[in-house]
PDB file of C-alpha atoms in Angstrom:
ATOM      1  CA  GLN S   1     -22.585  21.039  36.960  1.00  0.00           C
ATOM      2  CA  VAL S   2     -20.431  19.418  39.605  1.00  0.00           C
ATOM      3  CA  GLN S   3     -20.720  15.874  40.840  1.00  0.00           C
ATOM      4  CA  LEU S   4     -19.309  14.565  44.114  1.00  0.00           C
ATOM      5  CA  VAL S   5     -18.233  11.062  44.986  1.00  0.00           C
ATOM      6  CA  GLU S   6     -17.744  10.311  48.669  1.00  0.00           C
ATOM      7  CA  SER S   7     -16.065   7.298  50.171  1.00  0.00           C
ATOM      8  CA  GLY S   8     -14.555   6.034  53.375  1.00  0.00           C
ATOM      9  CA  GLY S   9     -17.406   5.663  55.828  1.00  0.00           C
ATOM     10  CA  GLY S  10     -17.990   2.553  57.868  1.00  0.00           C
ATOM     11  CA  LEU S  11     -18.063   0.958  61.288  1.00  0.00           C
ATOM     12  CA  VAL S  12     -15.219   1.475  63.728  1.00  0.00           C
ATOM     13  CA  GLN S  13     -14.666   0.994  67.414  1.00  0.00           C
ATOM     14  CA  ALA S  14     -14.266   3.924  69.753  1.00  0.00           C
ATOM     15  CA  GLY S  15     -10.723   5.218  69.640  1.00  0.00           C
ATOM     16  CA  GLY S  16     -10.285   4.098  66.071  1.00  0.00           C
ATOM     17  CA  SER S  17      -9.729   6.046  62.874  1.00  0.00           C
ATOM     18  CA  LEU S  18     -11.375   6.530  59.518  1.00  0.00           C
ATOM     19  CA  ARG S  19     -10.570   8.587  56.471  1.00  0.00           C
ATOM     20  CA  LEU S  20     -13.257  10.120  54.304  1.00  0.00           C
ATOM     21  CA  SER S  21     -12.673  11.412  50.819  1.00  0.00           C
ATOM     22  CA  CYS S  22     -14.777  13.455  48.434  1.00  0.00           C
ATOM     23  CA  ALA S  23     -13.860  13.975  44.803  1.00  0.00           C
ATOM     24  CA  ALA S  24     -15.439  16.691  42.685  1.00  0.00           C
ATOM     25  CA  SER S  25     -15.776  16.391  38.946  1.00  0.00           C
ATOM     26  CA  GLY S  26     -17.527  18.244  36.160  1.00  0.00           C
ATOM     27  CA  ARG S  27     -17.306  21.623  34.509  1.00  0.00           C
ATOM     28  CA  PHE S  28     -16.517  24.582  36.733  1.00  0.00           C
ATOM     29  CA  ARG S  29     -14.177  27.539  36.847  1.00  0.00           C
ATOM     30  CA  SER S  30     -12.835  27.121  40.360  1.00  0.00           C
ATOM     31  CA  ILE S  31     -13.516  25.608  43.750  1.00  0.00           C
ATOM     32  CA  ASN S  32     -14.037  28.110  46.535  1.00  0.00           C
ATOM     33  CA  ALA S  33     -14.240  25.721  49.459  1.00  0.00           C
ATOM     34  CA  MET S  34     -14.670  22.064  50.314  1.00  0.00           C
ATOM     35  CA  GLY S  35     -15.974  20.765  53.568  1.00  0.00           C
ATOM     36  CA  TRP S  36     -17.685  18.134  55.631  1.00  0.00           C
ATOM     37  CA  TYR S  37     -20.888  18.399  57.624  1.00  0.00           C
ATOM     38  CA  ARG S  38     -22.623  15.726  59.634  1.00  0.00           C
ATOM     39  CA  LEU S  39     -26.143  14.885  60.654  1.00  0.00           C
ATOM     40  CA  ALA S  40     -26.823  12.667  63.616  1.00  0.00           C
ATOM     41  CA  PRO S  41     -30.239  11.340  64.668  1.00  0.00           C
ATOM     42  CA  GLY S  42     -32.130  13.916  66.667  1.00  0.00           C
ATOM     43  CA  LYS S  43     -29.546  16.618  66.054  1.00  0.00           C
ATOM     44  CA  GLN S  44     -29.100  19.487  63.676  1.00  0.00           C
ATOM     45  CA  ARG S  45     -26.612  19.387  60.888  1.00  0.00           C
ATOM     46  CA  GLU S  46     -23.269  20.728  62.026  1.00  0.00           C
ATOM     47  CA  LEU S  47     -20.027  21.774  60.423  1.00  0.00           C
ATOM     48  CA  VAL S  48     -17.251  19.269  60.904  1.00  0.00           C
ATOM     49  CA  ALA S  49     -14.500  21.007  58.962  1.00  0.00           C
ATOM     50  CA  ARG S  50     -14.128  23.188  55.912  1.00  0.00           C
ATOM     51  CA  ILE S  51     -11.141  24.300  53.879  1.00  0.00           C
ATOM     52  CA  THR S  52     -11.097  27.171  51.410  1.00  0.00           C
ATOM     53  CA  GLY S  53      -9.178  27.579  48.199  1.00  0.00           C
ATOM     54  CA  SER S  54      -6.695  29.625  50.214  1.00  0.00           C
ATOM     55  CA  ASP S  55      -6.321  26.775  52.705  1.00  0.00           C
ATOM     56  CA  ILE S  56      -8.167  28.573  55.473  1.00  0.00           C
ATOM     57  CA  ILE S  57      -9.656  25.959  57.757  1.00  0.00           C
ATOM     58  CA  ASN S  58     -12.675  26.114  60.007  1.00  0.00           C
ATOM     59  CA  SER S  59     -13.677  23.197  62.174  1.00  0.00           C
ATOM     60  CA  GLY S  60     -16.234  22.386  64.802  1.00  0.00           C
ATOM     61  CA  ASP S  61     -15.185  22.567  68.427  1.00  0.00           C
ATOM     62  CA  SER S  62     -16.146  18.953  69.046  1.00  0.00           C
ATOM     63  CA  VAL S  63     -13.613  17.637  66.533  1.00  0.00           C
ATOM     64  CA  LYS S  64     -10.683  19.967  67.048  1.00  0.00           C
ATOM     65  CA  GLY S  65      -7.535  18.049  67.827  1.00  0.00           C
ATOM     66  CA  ARG S  66      -9.029  14.807  66.512  1.00  0.00           C
ATOM     67  CA  PHE S  67     -10.083  15.446  62.911  1.00  0.00           C
ATOM     68  CA  THR S  68      -7.920  16.893  60.158  1.00  0.00           C
ATOM     69  CA  ILE S  69      -9.147  18.233  56.851  1.00  0.00           C
ATOM     70  CA  SER S  70      -6.922  18.488  53.814  1.00  0.00           C
ATOM     71  CA  ARG S  71      -7.293  18.840  50.086  1.00  0.00           C
ATOM     72  CA  ASP S  72      -5.564  17.878  46.878  1.00  0.00           C
ATOM     73  CA  SER S  73      -6.321  20.729  44.511  1.00  0.00           C
ATOM     74  CA  ALA S  74      -4.937  18.850  41.520  1.00  0.00           C
ATOM     75  CA  LYS S  75      -7.464  16.068  42.113  1.00  0.00           C
ATOM     76  CA  ASN S  76     -10.273  18.356  43.355  1.00  0.00           C
ATOM     77  CA  THR S  77     -10.501  16.088  46.360  1.00  0.00           C
ATOM     78  CA  VAL S  78     -10.981  16.799  50.034  1.00  0.00           C
ATOM     79  CA  TYR S  79     -10.071  14.400  52.816  1.00  0.00           C
ATOM     80  CA  LEU S  80     -11.171  14.125  56.409  1.00  0.00           C
ATOM     81  CA  GLU S  81      -8.859  12.183  58.675  1.00  0.00           C
ATOM     82  CA  MET S  82     -10.784  11.201  61.788  1.00  0.00           C
ATOM     83  CA  ASN S  83      -8.851   9.945  64.802  1.00  0.00           C
ATOM     84  CA  SER S  84      -9.820   9.093  68.361  1.00  0.00           C
ATOM     85  CA  LEU S  85     -13.364   8.520  67.229  1.00  0.00           C
ATOM     86  CA  LYS S  86     -16.117   8.592  69.809  1.00  0.00           C
ATOM     87  CA  PRO S  87     -19.625   7.112  69.732  1.00  0.00           C
ATOM     88  CA  GLU S  88     -20.988  10.655  69.536  1.00  0.00           C
ATOM     89  CA  ASP S  89     -19.242  11.048  66.177  1.00  0.00           C
ATOM     90  CA  THR S  90     -21.747   8.592  64.737  1.00  0.00           C
ATOM     91  CA  ALA S  91     -23.574  10.377  61.926  1.00  0.00           C
ATOM     92  CA  VAL S  92     -24.038  10.650  58.214  1.00  0.00           C
ATOM     93  CA  TYR S  93     -21.217  12.780  56.890  1.00  0.00           C
ATOM     94  CA  TYR S  94     -21.911  14.976  53.889  1.00  0.00           C
ATOM     95  CA  CYS S  95     -19.390  16.578  51.615  1.00  0.00           C
ATOM     96  CA  ASN S  96     -20.121  20.108  50.471  1.00  0.00           C
ATOM     97  CA  VAL S  97     -18.307  21.912  47.690  1.00  0.00           C
ATOM     98  CA  ALA S  98     -18.688  25.590  46.904  1.00  0.00           C
ATOM     99  CA  TYR S  99     -17.590  26.443  43.399  1.00  0.00           C
ATOM    100  CA  ARG S 100     -17.762  29.047  40.678  1.00  0.00           C
ATOM    101  CA  ASP S 101     -19.292  27.831  37.450  1.00  0.00           C
ATOM    102  CA  LEU S 102     -18.326  28.741  33.910  1.00  0.00           C
ATOM    103  CA  LYS S 103     -20.643  31.762  34.025  1.00  0.00           C
ATOM    104  CA  PHE S 104     -18.989  33.090  37.196  1.00  0.00           C
ATOM    105  CA  VAL S 105     -21.971  32.126  39.338  1.00  0.00           C
ATOM    106  CA  ASP S 106     -21.141  30.852  42.814  1.00  0.00           C
ATOM    107  CA  LEU S 107     -22.922  27.608  43.609  1.00  0.00           C
ATOM    108  CA  ALA S 108     -22.712  24.755  46.077  1.00  0.00           C
ATOM    109  CA  VAL S 109     -23.364  21.035  45.837  1.00  0.00           C
ATOM    110  CA  TRP S 110     -23.833  18.281  48.396  1.00  0.00           C
ATOM    111  CA  GLY S 111     -22.651  14.704  48.291  1.00  0.00           C
ATOM    112  CA  GLN S 112     -24.930  11.754  48.891  1.00  0.00           C
ATOM    113  CA  GLY S 113     -23.612  11.206  52.406  1.00  0.00           C
ATOM    114  CA  THR S 114     -21.567   8.449  53.958  1.00  0.00           C
ATOM    115  CA  LEU S 115     -22.427   6.772  57.245  1.00  0.00           C
ATOM    116  CA  VAL S 116     -19.891   6.674  60.037  1.00  0.00           C
ATOM    117  CA  THR S 117     -20.752   4.463  62.984  1.00  0.00           C
ATOM    118  CA  VAL S 118     -18.593   4.391  66.094  1.00  0.00           C
ATOM    119  CA  SER S 119     -19.265   1.568  68.529  1.00  0.00           C
ATOM    120  CA  SER S 120     -18.491   1.819  72.218  1.00  0.00           C
TER     121      SER S 120
END
């Protein structure tokens, strides 16, 4: 079982920056990918950015050039550096970790979510 602890959300003015982090702990064989998704009121959940164990990165078009995802494999932690924030970035941001458990089963777990609010 893997547990996630997210941190870093909050209120920021448009044009500002925030950094989210998500640390994974527990018993698992390996982490396949770590990523961030967001859910805004009245919208569907969307991919923000995702990084694999091979450091392949996918990110949503709306955040390219503004958000940067990175990971610290030694700490099993993923970071999301968010710059030039816009009011439309306001959402609950969820960490997602895909991992392989001790029985070689591929699973995924979600964090509890952290609210990011960008004021205009």
